[in-house]
Amino acid sequence: MTDDVRAVAVWRDGSAVRVPADEPVVTAFDTGLARGDGVFESVLVVGGRTPYLADHLARLHRSAALLDLPEVGDDVWGALVAAATDGWPADVEGACRLFLTRGLGEGAAPTCLALLAPVPAETLRQRTAGIAVVALTLGVAADVRAVSPWLLGGAKTLSYAVNMAAGRYAHSVGADDVVFTSVEGRLLEGPTSTVVWASGGTLHTPPLDTGILAGTTQARLFTCAAPDGWATAVTPGTVADLHAADAVWLLSGIRGAAPVTSLDGIARGDAGLTSRVQELLAR
Ligand code: PLP
């Protein structure tokens, strides 16, 4: 169907320019390419619109500040998103990726891009079919990133090679995705998602002071869940808590809520809660 539909917009000479999707827009000397020295966001496009853009821009600004990247205003990002989504088919969910890099380096103009492509069919499938997950260590202590700003805890940086490698490792052992744990066995996050579990009527998620990313989807779910009768809690859980939970999901803006159907090879259910969670997220 639409896998060939893609769009690119680049900030050039003070305005957002839509360019053909296969046109080169970044110099080979861009430090985002050489060193992963930049930040990004993945914004859901639904009905041709980006209803959660503001949450992602707030996090993009926080990430940029953590990397001492130049401040780029919401007007720039808004213009890039508008240029990329212009004419996007309303019936195709899209993933709009915003990239901010240090460009040619310290003191140079930053590179600002918006890329738009359909949400992959496999991602859409996982919302209903669920995912098999393995727990893998990230090799960091749960409290180290809170006191080590150079580790960039909480920043969504372009340095995702470890996250992608974890995903490939999961696939090599027959799983779909990963839950990272700290060296003490504390729950952290997925390589591209936030962990949420339901237990006795309470929705739980791990604390941000472990250095995980503040998930916009988890925040939205918790905001909607309270008036719907759920208690919500920030909980320093372990893999054992996930095994004991009524349901476990990996959440992200593009994926929504994917129910975990097996953890470390042990099948698990969702107590029929996934439709309620997905309904809350769709509000
Ligand atoms: N944690 C990581 C490492 C991620 O890459 C993502 C996805 O962007 C998330 C959590 C979930 O964040 P969000 O719900 O804002 O997409």
PDB file of C-alpha atoms and ligand atoms in Angstrom:
ATOM      1  CA  MET A   1       0.000   0.000   0.000  1.00  0.00           C
ATOM      2  CA  THR A   2       1.749   3.086   1.244  1.00  0.00           C
ATOM      3  CA  ASP A   3       5.244   2.041   2.199  1.00  0.00           C
ATOM      4  CA  ASP A   4       6.596   4.237  -0.579  1.00  0.00           C
ATOM      5  CA  VAL A   5       4.878   7.355   0.820  1.00  0.00           C
ATOM      6  CA  ARG A   6       7.511   9.415   2.603  1.00  0.00           C
ATOM      7  CA  ALA A   7       8.170  13.092   3.185  1.00  0.00           C
ATOM      8  CA  VAL A   8      11.173  15.192   4.187  1.00  0.00           C
ATOM      9  CA  ALA A   9      11.367  18.803   5.308  1.00  0.00           C
ATOM     10  CA  VAL A  10      14.597  20.633   6.142  1.00  0.00           C
ATOM     11  CA  TRP A  11      15.269  24.040   7.752  1.00  0.00           C
ATOM     12  CA  ARG A  12      17.153  26.085   5.176  1.00  0.00           C
ATOM     13  CA  ASP A  13      17.910  29.816   5.121  1.00  0.00           C
ATOM     14  CA  GLY A  14      15.239  30.616   7.692  1.00  0.00           C
ATOM     15  CA  SER A  15      12.368  28.533   6.375  1.00  0.00           C
ATOM     16  CA  ALA A  16      11.037  24.995   6.250  1.00  0.00           C
ATOM     17  CA  VAL A  17      11.606  23.508   2.808  1.00  0.00           C
ATOM     18  CA  ARG A  18       9.892  20.326   1.646  1.00  0.00           C
ATOM     19  CA  VAL A  19      12.310  18.338  -0.499  1.00  0.00           C
ATOM     20  CA  PRO A  20      11.977  15.076  -2.430  1.00  0.00           C
ATOM     21  CA  ALA A  21      12.322  12.167   0.002  1.00  0.00           C
ATOM     22  CA  ASP A  22      15.443  10.829  -1.719  1.00  0.00           C
ATOM     23  CA  GLU A  23      17.231  14.201  -1.941  1.00  0.00           C
ATOM     24  CA  PRO A  24      20.403  14.472   0.213  1.00  0.00           C
ATOM     25  CA  VAL A  25      19.820  17.027   2.974  1.00  0.00           C
ATOM     26  CA  VAL A  26      22.729  16.466   5.385  1.00  0.00           C
ATOM     27  CA  THR A  27      26.413  16.994   4.667  1.00  0.00           C
ATOM     28  CA  ALA A  28      28.649  13.978   5.239  1.00  0.00           C
ATOM     29  CA  PHE A  29      30.496  16.070   7.874  1.00  0.00           C
ATOM     30  CA  ASP A  30      27.397  16.501  10.061  1.00  0.00           C
ATOM     31  CA  THR A  31      28.323  15.573  13.640  1.00  0.00           C
ATOM     32  CA  GLY A  32      24.953  13.881  14.023  1.00  0.00           C
ATOM     33  CA  LEU A  33      26.202  11.335  11.502  1.00  0.00           C
ATOM     34  CA  ALA A  34      29.800  11.055  12.732  1.00  0.00           C
ATOM     35  CA  ARG A  35      29.119  11.003  16.462  1.00  0.00           C
ATOM     36  CA  GLY A  36      25.400  10.690  17.048  1.00  0.00           C
ATOM     37  CA  ASP A  37      25.746  14.188  18.496  1.00  0.00           C
ATOM     38  CA  GLY A  38      22.125  15.255  18.435  1.00  0.00           C
ATOM     39  CA  VAL A  39      18.625  14.533  19.651  1.00  0.00           C
ATOM     40  CA  PHE A  40      15.380  13.395  18.077  1.00  0.00           C
ATOM     41  CA  GLU A  41      11.691  12.766  18.605  1.00  0.00           C
ATOM     42  CA  SER A  42       9.190  10.373  17.017  1.00  0.00           C
ATOM     43  CA  VAL A  43       5.774  11.982  16.721  1.00  0.00           C
ATOM     44  CA  LEU A  44       2.613  10.095  15.766  1.00  0.00           C
ATOM     45  CA  VAL A  45       0.673  11.416  12.772  1.00  0.00           C
ATOM     46  CA  VAL A  46      -2.960  10.341  12.960  1.00  0.00           C
ATOM     47  CA  GLY A  47      -5.750  11.657  10.748  1.00  0.00           C
ATOM     48  CA  GLY A  48      -3.053  13.733   9.033  1.00  0.00           C
ATOM     49  CA  ARG A  49      -2.423  15.628  12.289  1.00  0.00           C
ATOM     50  CA  THR A  50       0.052  15.538  15.198  1.00  0.00           C
ATOM     51  CA  PRO A  51      -2.123  15.781  18.332  1.00  0.00           C
ATOM     52  CA  TYR A  52       0.769  15.113  20.748  1.00  0.00           C
ATOM     53  CA  LEU A  53       3.379  17.366  19.140  1.00  0.00           C
ATOM     54  CA  ALA A  54       3.580  19.764  22.109  1.00  0.00           C
ATOM     55  CA  ASP A  55       4.618  16.969  24.506  1.00  0.00           C
ATOM     56  CA  HIS A  56       7.352  15.851  22.119  1.00  0.00           C
ATOM     57  CA  LEU A  57       8.629  19.391  21.575  1.00  0.00           C
ATOM     58  CA  ALA A  58       8.850  19.895  25.337  1.00  0.00           C
ATOM     59  CA  ARG A  59      11.025  16.759  25.586  1.00  0.00           C
ATOM     60  CA  LEU A  60      13.066  17.768  22.515  1.00  0.00           C
ATOM     61  CA  HIS A  61      13.931  21.052  24.241  1.00  0.00           C
ATOM     62  CA  ARG A  62      14.909  19.217  27.440  1.00  0.00           C
ATOM     63  CA  SER A  63      17.090  16.773  25.480  1.00  0.00           C
ATOM     64  CA  ALA A  64      18.738  19.608  23.532  1.00  0.00           C
ATOM     65  CA  ALA A  65      19.502  21.470  26.758  1.00  0.00           C
ATOM     66  CA  LEU A  66      21.125  18.354  28.271  1.00  0.00           C
ATOM     67  CA  LEU A  67      23.453  18.187  25.225  1.00  0.00           C
ATOM     68  CA  ASP A  68      24.082  21.972  25.161  1.00  0.00           C
ATOM     69  CA  LEU A  69      22.641  22.102  21.656  1.00  0.00           C
ATOM     70  CA  PRO A  70      21.499  25.472  20.287  1.00  0.00           C
ATOM     71  CA  GLU A  71      17.938  26.430  21.205  1.00  0.00           C
ATOM     72  CA  VAL A  72      15.564  25.874  18.263  1.00  0.00           C
ATOM     73  CA  GLY A  73      12.098  27.362  18.718  1.00  0.00           C
ATOM     74  CA  ASP A  74       8.722  25.665  18.423  1.00  0.00           C
ATOM     75  CA  ASP A  75       8.000  27.876  15.406  1.00  0.00           C
ATOM     76  CA  VAL A  76      10.812  26.117  13.508  1.00  0.00           C
ATOM     77  CA  TRP A  77       9.598  22.645  14.484  1.00  0.00           C
ATOM     78  CA  GLY A  78       5.975  23.579  13.798  1.00  0.00           C
ATOM     79  CA  ALA A  79       6.905  24.791  10.296  1.00  0.00           C
ATOM     80  CA  LEU A  80       8.930  21.632   9.606  1.00  0.00           C
ATOM     81  CA  VAL A  81       6.101  19.364  10.779  1.00  0.00           C
ATOM     82  CA  ALA A  82       3.565  21.335   8.730  1.00  0.00           C
ATOM     83  CA  ALA A  83       5.765  21.029   5.629  1.00  0.00           C
ATOM     84  CA  ALA A  84       6.330  17.295   6.131  1.00  0.00           C
ATOM     85  CA  THR A  85       2.688  16.430   6.883  1.00  0.00           C
ATOM     86  CA  ASP A  86       1.230  18.598   4.109  1.00  0.00           C
ATOM     87  CA  GLY A  87      -0.904  16.326   1.937  1.00  0.00           C
ATOM     88  CA  TRP A  88      -0.291  13.254   4.110  1.00  0.00           C
ATOM     89  CA  PRO A  89      -3.201  10.785   3.646  1.00  0.00           C
ATOM     90  CA  ALA A  90      -5.547  10.984   6.639  1.00  0.00           C
ATOM     91  CA  ASP A  91      -6.069   7.217   6.694  1.00  0.00           C
ATOM     92  CA  VAL A  92      -2.344   6.398   7.027  1.00  0.00           C
ATOM     93  CA  GLU A  93      -0.776   6.591  10.482  1.00  0.00           C
ATOM     94  CA  GLY A  94       2.661   8.140  10.218  1.00  0.00           C
ATOM     95  CA  ALA A  95       5.828   8.426  12.295  1.00  0.00           C
ATOM     96  CA  CYS A  96       7.237  11.953  12.013  1.00  0.00           C
ATOM     97  CA  ARG A  97      10.866  12.021  13.191  1.00  0.00           C
ATOM     98  CA  LEU A  98      12.351  15.350  14.198  1.00  0.00           C
ATOM     99  CA  PHE A  99      16.147  15.529  14.174  1.00  0.00           C
ATOM    100  CA  LEU A 100      18.332  18.198  15.731  1.00  0.00           C
ATOM    101  CA  THR A 101      22.102  17.785  15.388  1.00  0.00           C
ATOM    102  CA  ARG A 102      25.109  19.988  16.128  1.00  0.00           C
ATOM    103  CA  GLY A 103      25.532  20.354  12.374  1.00  0.00           C
ATOM    104  CA  LEU A 104      29.163  20.944  11.455  1.00  0.00           C
ATOM    105  CA  GLY A 105      30.098  21.208  15.132  1.00  0.00           C
ATOM    106  CA  GLU A 106      30.537  23.674  17.991  1.00  0.00           C
ATOM    107  CA  GLY A 107      29.284  27.146  17.001  1.00  0.00           C
ATOM    108  CA  ALA A 108      27.853  26.044  13.642  1.00  0.00           C
ATOM    109  CA  ALA A 109      24.170  26.213  12.717  1.00  0.00           C
ATOM    110  CA  PRO A 110      22.318  23.101  13.908  1.00  0.00           C
ATOM    111  CA  THR A 111      20.737  20.688  11.464  1.00  0.00           C
ATOM    112  CA  CYS A 112      16.933  20.545  11.792  1.00  0.00           C
ATOM    113  CA  LEU A 113      14.943  17.955   9.865  1.00  0.00           C
ATOM    114  CA  ALA A 114      11.500  16.378   9.837  1.00  0.00           C
ATOM    115  CA  LEU A 115      11.072  12.949   8.215  1.00  0.00           C
ATOM    116  CA  LEU A 116       7.699  11.287   7.778  1.00  0.00           C
ATOM    117  CA  ALA A 117       6.975   7.658   6.888  1.00  0.00           C
ATOM    118  CA  PRO A 118       4.082   5.278   7.519  1.00  0.00           C
ATOM    119  CA  VAL A 119       4.016   3.447  10.847  1.00  0.00           C
ATOM    120  CA  PRO A 120       5.429  -0.005   9.955  1.00  0.00           C
ATOM    121  CA  ALA A 121       2.831  -2.763   9.583  1.00  0.00           C
ATOM    122  CA  GLU A 122       4.647  -4.826  12.235  1.00  0.00           C
ATOM    123  CA  THR A 123       4.290  -2.003  14.763  1.00  0.00           C
ATOM    124  CA  LEU A 124       0.552  -1.748  14.059  1.00  0.00           C
ATOM    125  CA  ARG A 125       0.249  -5.524  14.430  1.00  0.00           C
ATOM    126  CA  GLN A 126       1.905  -5.483  17.861  1.00  0.00           C
ATOM    127  CA  ARG A 127      -0.896  -3.324  19.285  1.00  0.00           C
ATOM    128  CA  THR A 128      -3.250  -6.287  18.943  1.00  0.00           C
ATOM    129  CA  ALA A 129      -0.990  -9.343  18.664  1.00  0.00           C
ATOM    130  CA  GLY A 130       1.257  -8.297  21.552  1.00  0.00           C
ATOM    131  CA  ILE A 131       4.984  -8.848  21.985  1.00  0.00           C
ATOM    132  CA  ALA A 132       7.380 -11.398  23.410  1.00  0.00           C
ATOM    133  CA  VAL A 133       9.929  -9.601  25.587  1.00  0.00           C
ATOM    134  CA  VAL A 134      13.266 -10.505  27.163  1.00  0.00           C
ATOM    135  CA  ALA A 135      14.834  -8.710  30.113  1.00  0.00           C
ATOM    136  CA  LEU A 136      18.431  -7.612  29.387  1.00  0.00           C
ATOM    137  CA  THR A 137      20.880  -5.696  31.534  1.00  0.00           C
ATOM    138  CA  LEU A 138      21.832  -2.195  30.454  1.00  0.00           C
ATOM    139  CA  GLY A 139      24.914  -2.539  32.645  1.00  0.00           C
ATOM    140  CA  VAL A 140      24.340   0.646  34.652  1.00  0.00           C
ATOM    141  CA  ALA A 141      23.436   1.127  38.303  1.00  0.00           C
ATOM    142  CA  ALA A 142      19.920   2.471  38.828  1.00  0.00           C
ATOM    143  CA  ASP A 143      21.209   5.601  40.585  1.00  0.00           C
ATOM    144  CA  VAL A 144      24.262   6.422  38.452  1.00  0.00           C
ATOM    145  CA  ARG A 145      22.693   8.551  35.737  1.00  0.00           C
ATOM    146  CA  ALA A 146      20.990  10.909  38.198  1.00  0.00           C
ATOM    147  CA  VAL A 147      24.448  12.048  39.396  1.00  0.00           C
ATOM    148  CA  SER A 148      26.369  11.729  36.091  1.00  0.00           C
ATOM    149  CA  PRO A 149      25.054  14.338  33.654  1.00  0.00           C
ATOM    150  CA  TRP A 150      27.556  13.279  30.956  1.00  0.00           C
ATOM    151  CA  LEU A 151      25.663   9.967  30.680  1.00  0.00           C
ATOM    152  CA  LEU A 152      22.731  12.024  29.381  1.00  0.00           C
ATOM    153  CA  GLY A 153      20.062  10.226  31.363  1.00  0.00           C
ATOM    154  CA  GLY A 154      16.630  11.440  30.297  1.00  0.00           C
ATOM    155  CA  ALA A 155      17.836  12.739  26.906  1.00  0.00           C
ATOM    156  CA  LYS A 156      16.573  11.216  23.655  1.00  0.00           C
ATOM    157  CA  THR A 157      19.882  11.318  21.834  1.00  0.00           C
ATOM    158  CA  LEU A 158      20.774  10.057  18.370  1.00  0.00           C
ATOM    159  CA  SER A 159      23.110   7.505  19.993  1.00  0.00           C
ATOM    160  CA  TYR A 160      20.642   4.608  19.754  1.00  0.00           C
ATOM    161  CA  ALA A 161      23.089   1.941  18.532  1.00  0.00           C
ATOM    162  CA  VAL A 162      22.877   0.061  21.867  1.00  0.00           C
ATOM    163  CA  ASN A 163      19.079   0.234  21.779  1.00  0.00           C
ATOM    164  CA  MET A 164      19.006  -1.146  18.241  1.00  0.00           C
ATOM    165  CA  ALA A 165      21.528  -3.875  19.115  1.00  0.00           C
ATOM    166  CA  ALA A 166      19.352  -4.951  22.049  1.00  0.00           C
ATOM    167  CA  GLY A 167      16.415  -5.275  19.660  1.00  0.00           C
ATOM    168  CA  ARG A 168      18.469  -7.423  17.280  1.00  0.00           C
ATOM    169  CA  TYR A 169      19.601  -9.590  20.186  1.00  0.00           C
ATOM    170  CA  ALA A 170      15.954 -10.050  21.218  1.00  0.00           C
ATOM    171  CA  HIS A 171      15.085 -11.132  17.672  1.00  0.00           C
ATOM    172  CA  SER A 172      18.006 -13.588  17.659  1.00  0.00           C
ATOM    173  CA  VAL A 173      16.497 -15.364  20.679  1.00  0.00           C
ATOM    174  CA  GLY A 174      12.983 -15.368  19.232  1.00  0.00           C
ATOM    175  CA  ALA A 175      11.610 -12.330  21.087  1.00  0.00           C
ATOM    176  CA  ASP A 176      10.209  -9.060  19.736  1.00  0.00           C
ATOM    177  CA  ASP A 177      11.504  -6.569  22.251  1.00  0.00           C
ATOM    178  CA  VAL A 178      13.446  -5.871  25.431  1.00  0.00           C
ATOM    179  CA  VAL A 179      13.023  -4.560  28.956  1.00  0.00           C
ATOM    180  CA  PHE A 180      16.326  -3.134  30.172  1.00  0.00           C
ATOM    181  CA  THR A 181      17.292  -3.662  33.812  1.00  0.00           C
ATOM    182  CA  SER A 182      19.936  -2.019  35.961  1.00  0.00           C
ATOM    183  CA  VAL A 183      22.855  -3.989  37.413  1.00  0.00           C
ATOM    184  CA  GLU A 184      20.813  -4.405  40.628  1.00  0.00           C
ATOM    185  CA  GLY A 185      17.897  -5.857  38.633  1.00  0.00           C
ATOM    186  CA  ARG A 186      15.738  -2.727  38.754  1.00  0.00           C
ATOM    187  CA  LEU A 187      13.356  -2.164  35.831  1.00  0.00           C
ATOM    188  CA  LEU A 188      14.391   0.639  33.479  1.00  0.00           C
ATOM    189  CA  GLU A 189      12.667   0.907  30.056  1.00  0.00           C
ATOM    190  CA  GLY A 190      12.503  -0.683  26.619  1.00  0.00           C
ATOM    191  CA  PRO A 191      14.973   0.393  23.908  1.00  0.00           C
ATOM    192  CA  THR A 192      12.194   2.508  22.362  1.00  0.00           C
ATOM    193  CA  SER A 193       9.427   2.325  24.962  1.00  0.00           C
ATOM    194  CA  THR A 194       8.299   2.867  28.544  1.00  0.00           C
ATOM    195  CA  VAL A 195       7.382  -0.100  30.765  1.00  0.00           C
ATOM    196  CA  VAL A 196       3.966   0.019  32.442  1.00  0.00           C
ATOM    197  CA  TRP A 197       2.415  -2.768  34.493  1.00  0.00           C
ATOM    198  CA  ALA A 198      -0.970  -3.196  36.163  1.00  0.00           C
ATOM    199  CA  SER A 199      -1.219  -4.768  39.563  1.00  0.00           C
ATOM    200  CA  GLY A 200      -4.300  -4.832  41.799  1.00  0.00           C
ATOM    201  CA  GLY A 201      -5.955  -1.867  40.066  1.00  0.00           C
ATOM    202  CA  THR A 202      -2.819   0.296  40.020  1.00  0.00           C
ATOM    203  CA  LEU A 203      -0.766   1.234  36.981  1.00  0.00           C
ATOM    204  CA  HIS A 204       2.964   1.319  37.717  1.00  0.00           C
ATOM    205  CA  THR A 205       5.991   2.682  35.861  1.00  0.00           C
ATOM    206  CA  PRO A 206       9.670   2.963  36.919  1.00  0.00           C
ATOM    207  CA  PRO A 207      11.069   6.235  38.329  1.00  0.00           C
ATOM    208  CA  LEU A 208      12.762   8.786  36.088  1.00  0.00           C
ATOM    209  CA  ASP A 209      15.739   9.183  38.438  1.00  0.00           C
ATOM    210  CA  THR A 210      17.047   5.900  36.989  1.00  0.00           C
ATOM    211  CA  GLY A 211      17.909   7.935  33.871  1.00  0.00           C
ATOM    212  CA  ILE A 212      15.137   6.552  31.675  1.00  0.00           C
ATOM    213  CA  LEU A 213      13.317   8.729  29.185  1.00  0.00           C
ATOM    214  CA  ALA A 214      10.158  10.482  30.405  1.00  0.00           C
ATOM    215  CA  GLY A 215       7.609   8.768  28.146  1.00  0.00           C
ATOM    216  CA  THR A 216       4.962  11.079  26.730  1.00  0.00           C
ATOM    217  CA  THR A 217       2.594   8.134  26.144  1.00  0.00           C
ATOM    218  CA  GLN A 218       2.963   6.857  29.720  1.00  0.00           C
ATOM    219  CA  ALA A 219       2.332  10.382  31.038  1.00  0.00           C
ATOM    220  CA  ARG A 220      -0.783  10.708  28.888  1.00  0.00           C
ATOM    221  CA  LEU A 221      -2.039   7.289  29.997  1.00  0.00           C
ATOM    222  CA  PHE A 222      -1.555   8.092  33.678  1.00  0.00           C
ATOM    223  CA  THR A 223      -3.322  11.455  33.278  1.00  0.00           C
ATOM    224  CA  CYS A 224      -6.349   9.789  31.646  1.00  0.00           C
ATOM    225  CA  ALA A 225      -6.315   6.756  33.944  1.00  0.00           C
ATOM    226  CA  ALA A 226      -6.875   8.546  37.264  1.00  0.00           C
ATOM    227  CA  PRO A 227     -10.361   9.910  36.399  1.00  0.00           C
ATOM    228  CA  ASP A 228     -11.152   6.455  34.968  1.00  0.00           C
ATOM    229  CA  GLY A 229     -10.687   4.820  38.375  1.00  0.00           C
ATOM    230  CA  TRP A 230      -7.089   3.631  38.162  1.00  0.00           C
ATOM    231  CA  ALA A 231      -4.552   4.448  40.815  1.00  0.00           C
ATOM    232  CA  THR A 232      -1.147   5.278  39.336  1.00  0.00           C
ATOM    233  CA  ALA A 233       2.271   4.919  40.920  1.00  0.00           C
ATOM    234  CA  VAL A 234       5.950   5.419  40.157  1.00  0.00           C
ATOM    235  CA  THR A 235       7.459   2.173  41.432  1.00  0.00           C
ATOM    236  CA  PRO A 236      11.035   0.850  41.471  1.00  0.00           C
ATOM    237  CA  GLY A 237      10.014  -2.599  40.212  1.00  0.00           C
ATOM    238  CA  THR A 238      11.872  -5.732  39.196  1.00  0.00           C
ATOM    239  CA  VAL A 239      11.319  -8.424  36.575  1.00  0.00           C
ATOM    240  CA  ALA A 240       9.604 -10.477  39.316  1.00  0.00           C
ATOM    241  CA  ASP A 241       7.026  -7.677  39.636  1.00  0.00           C
ATOM    242  CA  LEU A 242       6.324  -7.970  35.909  1.00  0.00           C
ATOM    243  CA  HIS A 243       5.835 -11.747  36.199  1.00  0.00           C
ATOM    244  CA  ALA A 244       3.422 -11.170  39.095  1.00  0.00           C
ATOM    245  CA  ALA A 245       1.523  -8.319  37.381  1.00  0.00           C
ATOM    246  CA  ASP A 246      -1.991  -8.559  35.930  1.00  0.00           C
ATOM    247  CA  ALA A 247      -0.739  -7.032  32.677  1.00  0.00           C
ATOM    248  CA  VAL A 248       2.433  -5.498  31.244  1.00  0.00           C
ATOM    249  CA  TRP A 249       2.721  -3.131  28.290  1.00  0.00           C
ATOM    250  CA  LEU A 250       5.487  -1.400  26.385  1.00  0.00           C
ATOM    251  CA  LEU A 251       4.322   2.103  25.499  1.00  0.00           C
ATOM    252  CA  SER A 252       5.492   4.590  22.913  1.00  0.00           C
ATOM    253  CA  GLY A 253       3.968   7.341  20.847  1.00  0.00           C
ATOM    254  CA  ILE A 254       4.215   5.394  17.604  1.00  0.00           C
ATOM    255  CA  ARG A 255       3.352   1.962  18.983  1.00  0.00           C
ATOM    256  CA  GLY A 256       0.729   3.000  21.516  1.00  0.00           C
ATOM    257  CA  ALA A 257       0.363   0.207  24.104  1.00  0.00           C
ATOM    258  CA  ALA A 258       1.702  -3.220  23.079  1.00  0.00           C
ATOM    259  CA  PRO A 259       0.702  -5.967  25.542  1.00  0.00           C
ATOM    260  CA  VAL A 260       3.534  -8.239  26.662  1.00  0.00           C
ATOM    261  CA  THR A 261       2.449 -11.808  25.905  1.00  0.00           C
ATOM    262  CA  SER A 262       5.612 -13.501  27.145  1.00  0.00           C
ATOM    263  CA  LEU A 263       8.501 -12.458  29.373  1.00  0.00           C
ATOM    264  CA  ASP A 264      11.779 -14.373  29.267  1.00  0.00           C
ATOM    265  CA  GLY A 265       9.941 -17.241  27.576  1.00  0.00           C
ATOM    266  CA  ILE A 266       7.134 -17.411  30.164  1.00  0.00           C
ATOM    267  CA  ALA A 267       3.688 -16.766  28.690  1.00  0.00           C
ATOM    268  CA  ARG A 268       1.575 -14.126  30.381  1.00  0.00           C
ATOM    269  CA  GLY A 269      -1.877 -12.597  29.933  1.00  0.00           C
ATOM    270  CA  ASP A 270      -3.282  -9.090  30.202  1.00  0.00           C
ATOM    271  CA  ALA A 271      -6.412  -9.791  32.317  1.00  0.00           C
ATOM    272  CA  GLY A 272      -8.424  -8.200  29.496  1.00  0.00           C
ATOM    273  CA  LEU A 273      -7.003  -4.758  30.357  1.00  0.00           C
ATOM    274  CA  THR A 274      -5.321  -3.843  27.070  1.00  0.00           C
ATOM    275  CA  SER A 275      -8.477  -2.588  25.337  1.00  0.00           C
ATOM    276  CA  ARG A 276      -9.156  -0.268  28.297  1.00  0.00           C
ATOM    277  CA  VAL A 277      -5.618   1.115  28.182  1.00  0.00           C
ATOM    278  CA  GLN A 278      -5.768   1.603  24.424  1.00  0.00           C
ATOM    279  CA  GLU A 279      -9.158   3.292  24.717  1.00  0.00           C
ATOM    280  CA  LEU A 280      -7.739   5.725  27.286  1.00  0.00           C
ATOM    281  CA  LEU A 281      -4.802   6.523  24.997  1.00  0.00           C
ATOM    282  CA  ALA A 282      -7.139   7.178  22.055  1.00  0.00           C
ATOM    283  CA  ARG A 283      -9.113   9.837  23.976  1.00  0.00           C
TER     284      ARG A 283
HETATM  285  N1  PLP B   1      12.026   5.182  26.243  1.00  0.00           N
HETATM  286  C1  PLP B   1      12.793   5.217  25.142  1.00  0.00           C
HETATM  287  C2  PLP B   1      14.245   4.857  25.273  1.00  0.00           C
HETATM  288  C3  PLP B   1      12.264   5.604  23.907  1.00  0.00           C
HETATM  289  O1  PLP B   1      13.058   5.658  22.818  1.00  0.00           O
HETATM  290  C4  PLP B   1      10.889   5.918  23.814  1.00  0.00           C
HETATM  291  C5  PLP B   1      10.292   6.300  22.526  1.00  0.00           C
HETATM  292  O2  PLP B   1      10.441   7.375  22.099  1.00  0.00           O
HETATM  293  C6  PLP B   1      10.111   5.861  24.963  1.00  0.00           C
HETATM  294  C7  PLP B   1      10.709   5.493  26.166  1.00  0.00           C
HETATM  295  C8  PLP B   1       8.647   6.184  24.914  1.00  0.00           C
HETATM  296  O3  PLP B   1       8.454   7.574  24.752  1.00  0.00           O
HETATM  297  P1  PLP B   1       7.144   8.157  24.086  1.00  0.00           P
HETATM  298  O4  PLP B   1       5.984   7.528  24.770  1.00  0.00           O
HETATM  299  O5  PLP B   1       7.237   9.602  24.370  1.00  0.00           O
HETATM  300  O6  PLP B   1       7.186   7.818  22.632  1.00  0.00           O
END
